[in-house]
Amino acid sequence: MSDKPLVLVINAGSSSLKYQLLEPDSGTVTADGLVERIGEPTSVITHEQGGADTVEELHLPDHRAAIDKMLELFAAKGTDLAHANLCAVGHRVVHGGRSLYEPTLIDSHVIDEVERVSPLAPLHNPPNLVGIEAAQAALPDVPGVAVFDTGFFHDLPDAAALYAIDRSVSEEYALRRYGFHGTSHEYVSHRAAEFLGRDYDKTNQIVAHLGNGASMSAIKQGRPVDTSMGLTPLEGLVMGTRCGDIDPGLLLHLHRVVGLSVDDIDQLLNKRSGLKGLCGENDFRSVTEMIEGGDADAKTAYDIYIHRLRRYFGAYLVELGHTDVISFTAGVGENAVGVRADSLAGLEGFGIAIDPERNAVRSREPRVISTDDSTTTVLVVPTNEELEIARQAKAVVGG
Ligand code: ADP
């Protein structure tokens, strides 16, 4: 194994744990894996190392058991993580509230603060903390670093960040637009500038992160000035299972007239909305197959998805005045040729023109998909949140 410093990146969800061991300087990945269905009778761990996949089904009662199993699989492949050249464990933490936004060395104060702001991200922060505590217990000598999904958007201008509600309420409860997927927006916008040989601080950019969750950001001369997700990851674009923007009056109506409880509404908007709510499928490949098979609901779901994307492109183009770069990233953004073409169709008057042949190219590398005449350069830039977290974690520990 290389003697360059390594970072173990951990992304703990409520019943899952994603991990990757990599070298932050070169980006070389030694291993990665996914544990699913933690706490259920049968959990599944998929570990990839040395070009081979190991898949095991077993009962993993909690995240600590999942991390112990991960260490065991690393050891079986000849990597003893407790004695590897590990400079940090980098944790994705979804919400840092107002006080935590820089990548931060984890101590008891950070843990308390992440816990304190958990009501802002009740589905994410508690499992993130469980992951932190499990990693600390398993690897007590390795410093942990928290990298916040909200961090990149910490300095959004007030005009974009504040909700137009009674300020005494919003200030008392820290209600504002925080934004999420920040690690991806940060990585992709820097990678785009680097790929084009442009100065980051002199470039206007729009990044469309279209995965199962989806968000867009506007970056003016290197400063994030707007993003589509808000207090929670529910606001903005149409997503796999989340509704994105809706009239807040709909919530009141669902409660008062339809009789749904707060938990019912939470489930409806987070789990049974978006593409899934509209056509029964949240996976974009399935939606595409349904459209090809003539399914009218899938076509309507697609049209709504594209309509919302175009609305945000329009808003951010006007906010920026001119954008030098538009980048598509994440599962849908990197792969769905039609989404890229349809969401930017007919914008030649705005200086944006997609080249169909370039758009059809498949690759894991950043690439230009606009025409040479397009005054905005449109890119596909594969995201790499793990690498961004690893680099930020290494910078914190001074490795
Ligand atoms: P997340 O990390 O939010 O779970 P991803 O970035 O992995 O999401 O994106 C998942 C989405 O990407 C799914 O909707 C999936 O269908 C879509 N996707 C992946 N590959 C393709 C493809 N070849 N064509 C269209 N969509 C794809």
Coordinates of C-alpha atoms and ligand atoms in Angstrom, one line a residue:
M1 CA 0.0 0.0 0.0
S2 CA 1.1 3.6 -0.7
D3 CA 2.7 5.6 2.1
K4 CA 0.7 8.7 1.0
P5 CA -1.9 9.8 3.6
L6 CA -5.3 8.2 3.2
V7 CA -8.7 9.4 4.3
L8 CA -11.7 7.1 5.1
V9 CA -14.8 9.0 4.0
I10 CA -18.0 8.0 5.8
N11 CA -21.6 9.0 4.8
A12 CA -24.0 7.5 7.3
G13 CA -27.7 7.5 6.5
S14 CA -30.5 6.2 8.7
S15 CA -30.1 2.6 7.7
S16 CA -27.1 2.8 5.4
L17 CA -23.4 3.5 5.5
K18 CA -21.4 4.5 2.4
Y19 CA -17.6 4.5 2.7
Q20 CA -14.6 5.1 0.6
L21 CA -10.8 4.8 1.4
L22 CA -8.8 7.1 -0.8
E23 CA -5.7 9.2 -1.3
P24 CA -6.8 12.8 -1.3
D25 CA -3.8 14.1 -3.3
S26 CA -4.2 11.8 -6.3
G27 CA -7.8 10.8 -5.8
T28 CA -6.8 7.1 -6.0
V29 CA -9.5 5.0 -4.4
T30 CA -8.3 1.9 -2.5
A31 CA -11.7 0.6 -1.6
D32 CA -15.3 1.6 -1.3
G33 CA -18.4 0.0 0.0
L34 CA -22.0 0.3 1.0
V35 CA -23.9 -1.2 3.9
E36 CA -27.7 -1.3 3.5
R37 CA -30.6 -2.2 5.7
I38 CA -28.7 -1.7 9.0
G39 CA -30.9 -2.7 11.9
E40 CA -33.1 -4.9 9.7
P41 CA -33.0 -8.7 10.0
T42 CA -30.9 -9.0 6.9
S43 CA -28.3 -6.3 6.1
V44 CA -26.2 -6.3 3.0
I45 CA -22.6 -5.1 2.7
T46 CA -20.9 -4.6 -0.6
H47 CA -17.2 -4.0 -0.4
E48 CA -15.1 -3.3 -3.5
Q49 CA -11.3 -3.5 -3.2
G50 CA -8.6 -4.6 -5.5
G51 CA -11.0 -4.9 -8.5
A52 CA -13.2 -7.5 -6.7
D53 CA -16.6 -7.2 -5.1
T54 CA -17.4 -8.9 -1.8
V55 CA -21.1 -9.1 -1.1
E56 CA -22.4 -10.5 2.2
E57 CA -25.8 -10.7 3.8
L58 CA -25.8 -10.8 7.6
H59 CA -27.5 -9.1 10.5
L60 CA -25.9 -5.8 11.4
P61 CA -27.9 -4.4 14.4
D62 CA -26.4 -0.9 14.3
H63 CA -23.8 1.4 12.7
R64 CA -21.1 0.3 15.1
A65 CA -21.6 -3.3 13.9
A66 CA -21.6 -2.1 10.3
I67 CA -18.2 -0.3 10.8
D68 CA -16.7 -3.3 12.6
K69 CA -17.8 -5.5 9.6
M70 CA -16.3 -2.9 7.2
L71 CA -13.0 -3.1 9.1
E72 CA -13.1 -6.9 9.0
L73 CA -13.5 -6.8 5.2
F74 CA -10.7 -4.4 4.8
A75 CA -8.5 -6.7 7.0
A76 CA -9.5 -9.7 4.9
K77 CA -8.2 -7.8 1.8
G78 CA -4.9 -7.1 3.6
T79 CA -5.7 -3.5 4.8
D80 CA -5.6 -3.1 8.6
L81 CA -7.2 0.3 8.9
A82 CA -6.1 0.7 12.5
H83 CA -2.5 0.6 11.3
A84 CA -2.9 2.1 7.8
N85 CA -1.6 5.5 7.0
L86 CA -4.9 7.0 7.8
C87 CA -4.7 10.8 8.5
A88 CA -8.5 11.3 9.1
V89 CA -12.0 10.0 8.9
G90 CA -14.0 12.5 6.9
H91 CA -17.7 12.5 7.7
R92 CA -20.4 13.9 5.6
V93 CA -22.7 15.9 8.0
V94 CA -25.8 17.2 6.4
H95 CA -26.6 20.2 8.6
G96 CA -24.3 22.5 10.5
G97 CA -26.8 25.2 11.3
R98 CA -25.4 28.7 11.4
S99 CA -22.3 28.1 13.5
L100 CA -20.7 25.1 11.8
Y101 CA -19.9 25.5 8.1
E102 CA -16.1 25.1 7.7
P103 CA -14.8 21.6 7.7
T104 CA -14.2 21.0 11.4
L105 CA -12.2 18.6 13.6
I106 CA -14.7 16.7 15.6
D107 CA -14.7 17.1 19.4
S108 CA -17.5 17.0 22.0
H109 CA -18.5 20.6 21.2
V110 CA -19.0 19.7 17.5
I111 CA -21.0 16.6 18.4
D112 CA -23.2 18.7 20.8
E113 CA -23.7 21.4 18.1
V114 CA -24.6 18.9 15.4
E115 CA -27.1 17.3 17.8
R116 CA -28.5 20.8 18.8
V117 CA -29.3 21.6 15.1
S118 CA -30.7 18.1 14.4
P119 CA -34.3 19.4 14.4
L120 CA -33.3 21.2 11.1
A121 CA -32.4 17.9 9.5
P122 CA -34.1 15.2 11.6
L123 CA -33.7 12.5 9.0
H124 CA -30.0 13.1 8.4
N125 CA -28.1 14.6 11.4
P126 CA -28.9 11.8 13.9
P127 CA -27.6 9.0 11.7
N128 CA -24.5 11.2 10.8
L129 CA -23.8 11.4 14.5
V130 CA -24.2 7.7 14.9
G131 CA -21.6 7.2 12.2
I132 CA -19.3 9.6 13.9
E133 CA -19.5 7.9 17.2
A134 CA -19.2 4.4 15.7
A135 CA -16.1 5.5 13.8
Q136 CA -14.5 7.1 16.9
A137 CA -15.1 3.9 18.8
A138 CA -13.6 1.7 16.1
L139 CA -10.7 4.0 15.2
P140 CA -10.0 6.0 18.4
D141 CA -6.6 7.2 17.3
V142 CA -7.7 8.7 13.9
P143 CA -9.1 12.3 14.0
G144 CA -12.6 12.7 12.6
V145 CA -13.5 15.7 10.5
A146 CA -17.0 16.9 9.8
V147 CA -17.7 18.3 6.3
F148 CA -21.1 20.0 6.1
D149 CA -23.5 19.8 3.2
T150 CA -24.7 23.3 4.0
G151 CA -21.2 24.8 4.3
F152 CA -20.7 26.0 0.8
F153 CA -23.9 28.1 1.0
H154 CA -23.2 29.7 4.4
D155 CA -22.7 33.1 2.9
L156 CA -25.6 33.3 0.5
P157 CA -26.8 36.9 0.3
D158 CA -29.8 37.7 2.6
A159 CA -32.0 38.4 -0.5
A160 CA -31.6 34.7 -1.4
A161 CA -31.3 33.2 2.0
L162 CA -34.2 34.8 4.0
Y163 CA -37.8 33.7 3.8
A164 CA -40.3 36.5 3.6
I165 CA -41.9 35.7 6.9
D166 CA -42.1 37.5 10.3
R167 CA -38.4 38.0 11.2
S168 CA -39.0 37.5 14.9
V169 CA -40.0 33.9 14.1
S170 CA -37.3 33.2 11.6
E171 CA -34.6 34.7 13.8
E172 CA -35.7 32.8 16.9
Y173 CA -35.8 29.5 15.2
A174 CA -33.0 30.0 12.7
L175 CA -35.4 29.6 9.7
R176 CA -33.6 30.4 6.5
R177 CA -32.4 28.9 3.3
Y178 CA -29.3 26.8 4.1
G179 CA -28.9 24.8 0.8
F180 CA -27.6 21.3 0.6
H181 CA -25.3 19.2 -1.7
G182 CA -22.8 21.9 -1.0
T183 CA -19.8 19.5 -1.3
S184 CA -20.9 18.5 -4.8
H185 CA -21.6 22.1 -6.0
E186 CA -18.2 23.2 -4.6
Y187 CA -16.3 20.2 -6.2
V188 CA -18.1 20.6 -9.6
S189 CA -17.7 24.3 -9.9
H190 CA -14.0 24.2 -9.1
R191 CA -13.5 21.2 -11.4
A192 CA -15.4 23.1 -14.2
A193 CA -13.2 26.2 -13.8
E194 CA -10.0 24.1 -13.7
F195 CA -11.1 22.0 -16.8
L196 CA -11.7 25.2 -18.7
G197 CA -8.6 26.9 -17.5
R198 CA -10.6 29.8 -16.0
D199 CA -10.0 31.8 -12.8
Y200 CA -12.7 30.6 -10.4
D201 CA -13.2 34.0 -8.9
K202 CA -13.8 35.5 -12.3
T203 CA -16.3 33.0 -13.5
N204 CA -20.1 32.9 -13.3
Q205 CA -21.5 29.4 -13.1
I206 CA -24.7 27.4 -12.7
V207 CA -24.4 23.9 -11.4
A208 CA -27.3 21.4 -11.8
H209 CA -26.8 18.5 -9.4
L210 CA -29.5 16.0 -10.6
G211 CA -29.4 12.8 -8.7
N212 CA -32.1 11.2 -6.7
G213 CA -32.1 14.4 -4.7
A214 CA -31.6 17.4 -7.0
S215 CA -30.5 21.0 -6.6
M216 CA -29.2 23.9 -8.6
S217 CA -26.8 26.7 -7.6
A218 CA -25.8 30.0 -9.0
I219 CA -22.2 31.1 -8.4
K220 CA -21.2 34.7 -9.2
Q221 CA -17.5 35.4 -9.6
G222 CA -16.7 32.5 -7.3
R223 CA -19.3 33.3 -4.7
P224 CA -22.5 31.1 -4.3
V225 CA -25.4 33.6 -4.6
D226 CA -28.4 31.2 -4.8
T227 CA -29.4 27.6 -4.5
S228 CA -32.6 25.8 -4.9
M229 CA -32.8 23.8 -1.6
G230 CA -33.9 25.7 1.4
L231 CA -34.3 25.2 5.2
T232 CA -34.6 21.5 4.2
P233 CA -33.7 19.5 1.1
L234 CA -37.4 19.5 0.1
E235 CA -37.4 22.9 -1.7
G236 CA -36.6 23.5 -5.3
L237 CA -36.4 21.0 -8.2
V238 CA -38.6 18.0 -8.7
M239 CA -36.7 15.0 -7.3
G240 CA -36.9 11.2 -7.2
T241 CA -39.4 11.1 -4.3
R242 CA -39.5 14.8 -3.1
C243 CA -41.9 17.4 -4.4
G244 CA -39.6 20.4 -4.6
D245 CA -41.4 23.8 -4.7
I246 CA -45.1 23.8 -3.8
D247 CA -47.5 26.4 -2.5
P248 CA -47.1 26.3 1.3
G249 CA -50.8 26.7 1.4
L250 CA -51.0 23.1 0.2
L251 CA -49.6 21.9 3.5
L252 CA -52.3 23.8 5.4
H253 CA -54.9 22.3 3.0
L254 CA -53.6 18.8 3.4
H255 CA -53.9 19.1 7.2
R256 CA -57.1 21.0 7.5
V257 CA -59.2 19.6 4.6
V258 CA -57.6 16.3 3.8
G259 CA -57.0 15.5 7.5
L260 CA -53.4 14.4 7.2
S261 CA -51.2 14.6 10.3
V262 CA -47.8 16.4 10.2
D263 CA -46.0 13.0 9.9
D264 CA -48.4 11.9 7.0
I265 CA -47.5 15.2 5.2
D266 CA -43.8 14.6 5.8
Q267 CA -44.0 11.1 4.3
L268 CA -46.1 12.3 1.4
L269 CA -43.8 15.2 0.4
N270 CA -40.5 13.4 1.1
K271 CA -41.2 9.8 0.1
R272 CA -44.3 9.7 -2.1
S273 CA -43.8 12.8 -4.3
G274 CA -41.6 13.9 -7.1
L275 CA -41.2 11.4 -10.0
K276 CA -42.4 8.6 -7.8
G277 CA -45.6 10.4 -6.8
L278 CA -46.3 11.4 -10.4
C279 CA -45.7 8.1 -12.1
G280 CA -44.9 5.4 -9.5
E281 CA -41.1 5.2 -10.2
N282 CA -38.3 7.4 -8.8
D283 CA -35.4 5.8 -10.7
F284 CA -34.9 7.9 -13.8
R285 CA -34.0 4.9 -16.0
S286 CA -37.4 3.3 -15.2
V287 CA -39.2 6.6 -15.9
T288 CA -37.4 6.7 -19.3
E289 CA -38.4 3.1 -20.1
M290 CA -42.0 3.9 -19.1
I291 CA -42.1 6.9 -21.5
E292 CA -40.6 4.7 -24.3
G293 CA -43.4 2.2 -23.6
G294 CA -46.1 5.0 -24.0
D295 CA -46.9 5.6 -20.3
A296 CA -48.7 9.0 -20.2
D297 CA -48.1 9.6 -16.4
A298 CA -44.3 9.0 -16.9
K299 CA -44.3 11.6 -19.8
T300 CA -46.2 14.1 -17.6
A301 CA -43.7 13.5 -14.7
Y302 CA -40.8 14.1 -17.2
D303 CA -42.5 17.3 -18.5
I304 CA -42.9 18.6 -14.9
Y305 CA -39.3 17.7 -14.1
I306 CA -38.0 19.6 -17.1
H307 CA -40.4 22.6 -16.6
R308 CA -39.0 23.1 -13.1
L309 CA -35.4 22.8 -14.3
R310 CA -36.0 25.4 -17.0
R311 CA -37.7 27.7 -14.5
Y312 CA -34.6 27.6 -12.3
F313 CA -32.2 28.0 -15.2
G314 CA -34.2 31.1 -16.2
A315 CA -34.1 32.5 -12.7
Y316 CA -30.4 32.0 -12.3
L317 CA -29.5 33.3 -15.7
V318 CA -31.3 36.5 -14.8
E319 CA -29.7 36.6 -11.3
L320 CA -26.2 36.3 -12.8
G321 CA -26.9 38.4 -15.9
H322 CA -24.6 36.1 -17.9
T323 CA -23.3 32.8 -17.0
D324 CA -19.9 31.6 -18.4
V325 CA -20.6 27.9 -17.5
I326 CA -23.5 25.6 -16.9
S327 CA -22.5 22.1 -15.5
F328 CA -24.6 19.1 -15.2
T329 CA -23.7 16.5 -12.6
A330 CA -24.9 13.4 -10.5
G331 CA -26.7 10.3 -11.8
V332 CA -29.3 12.0 -14.0
G333 CA -27.2 15.0 -14.9
E334 CA -24.2 12.9 -16.0
N335 CA -26.2 10.3 -17.8
A336 CA -29.6 11.5 -19.1
V337 CA -28.8 13.0 -22.5
G338 CA -32.4 14.0 -23.0
V339 CA -32.7 15.9 -19.8
R340 CA -29.7 18.0 -20.7
A341 CA -31.0 18.7 -24.2
D342 CA -34.6 19.4 -23.1
S343 CA -33.8 21.6 -20.2
L344 CA -31.6 24.0 -22.3
A345 CA -33.5 23.7 -25.6
G346 CA -34.3 26.8 -27.6
L347 CA -32.0 29.1 -25.6
E348 CA -29.8 30.2 -28.5
G349 CA -31.1 33.7 -28.0
F350 CA -29.5 33.6 -24.5
G351 CA -26.3 32.4 -26.0
I352 CA -26.8 28.8 -25.0
A353 CA -26.6 26.0 -27.6
I354 CA -26.1 22.3 -27.0
D355 CA -24.3 20.2 -29.7
P356 CA -26.3 17.0 -30.0
E357 CA -23.3 14.9 -30.9
R358 CA -21.2 16.1 -28.1
N359 CA -24.1 15.7 -25.7
A360 CA -24.5 12.0 -26.7
V361 CA -20.9 11.1 -25.7
R362 CA -20.6 8.9 -22.6
S363 CA -17.6 9.3 -20.4
R364 CA -16.4 9.5 -16.8
E365 CA -14.4 12.7 -17.6
P366 CA -15.6 16.3 -17.7
R367 CA -16.6 17.3 -21.2
V368 CA -18.1 20.2 -23.2
I369 CA -21.5 19.6 -24.7
S370 CA -22.2 23.1 -26.1
T371 CA -21.4 24.2 -29.6
D372 CA -18.3 26.3 -30.3
D373 CA -20.6 29.3 -30.9
S374 CA -22.4 29.0 -27.5
T375 CA -21.3 32.0 -25.4
T376 CA -22.1 29.9 -22.3
T377 CA -20.0 26.7 -22.1
V378 CA -22.2 23.8 -21.1
L379 CA -20.4 20.9 -19.4
V380 CA -21.0 17.5 -17.9
V381 CA -18.8 17.2 -14.8
P382 CA -18.9 13.9 -12.9
T383 CA -19.2 14.8 -9.2
N384 CA -17.0 13.3 -6.6
E385 CA -18.2 14.3 -3.1
E386 CA -15.9 11.7 -1.4
L387 CA -12.8 13.3 -3.0
E388 CA -13.9 16.7 -1.9
I389 CA -14.6 15.5 1.6
A390 CA -11.2 13.7 1.7
R391 CA -9.3 16.8 0.6
Q392 CA -11.1 19.1 3.0
A393 CA -10.6 16.6 5.9
K394 CA -6.9 16.3 5.1
A395 CA -6.5 20.1 5.0
V396 CA -8.1 20.3 8.5
V397 CA -5.7 17.8 10.0
G398 CA -2.8 19.4 8.3
G399 CA -1.8 16.3 6.4
Ligands
ADP1 P1 -28.1 10.0 -5.1 O1 -26.7 10.0 -4.8 O2 -28.9 11.2 -4.9 O3 -28.8 8.7 -4.7 P2 -27.3 9.6 -7.9 O4 -26.4 10.8 -8.2 O5 -26.6 8.3 -7.7 O6 -28.3 9.9 -6.7 O7 -28.4 9.5 -9.1 C1 -29.4 8.5 -9.0 C2 -30.3 8.8 -10.2 O8 -29.5 8.8 -11.4 C3 -31.4 7.8 -10.4 O9 -32.6 8.4 -10.7 C4 -30.9 7.0 -11.6 O10 -32.0 6.4 -12.3 C5 -30.2 8.0 -12.4 N1 -29.3 7.4 -13.4 C6 -28.2 6.7 -13.2 N2 -27.7 6.2 -14.4 C7 -28.6 6.7 -15.3 C8 -28.6 6.6 -16.8 N3 -27.7 5.8 -17.4 N4 -29.6 7.2 -17.4 C9 -30.5 7.9 -16.8 N5 -30.5 8.1 -15.4 C10 -29.6 7.5 -14.7

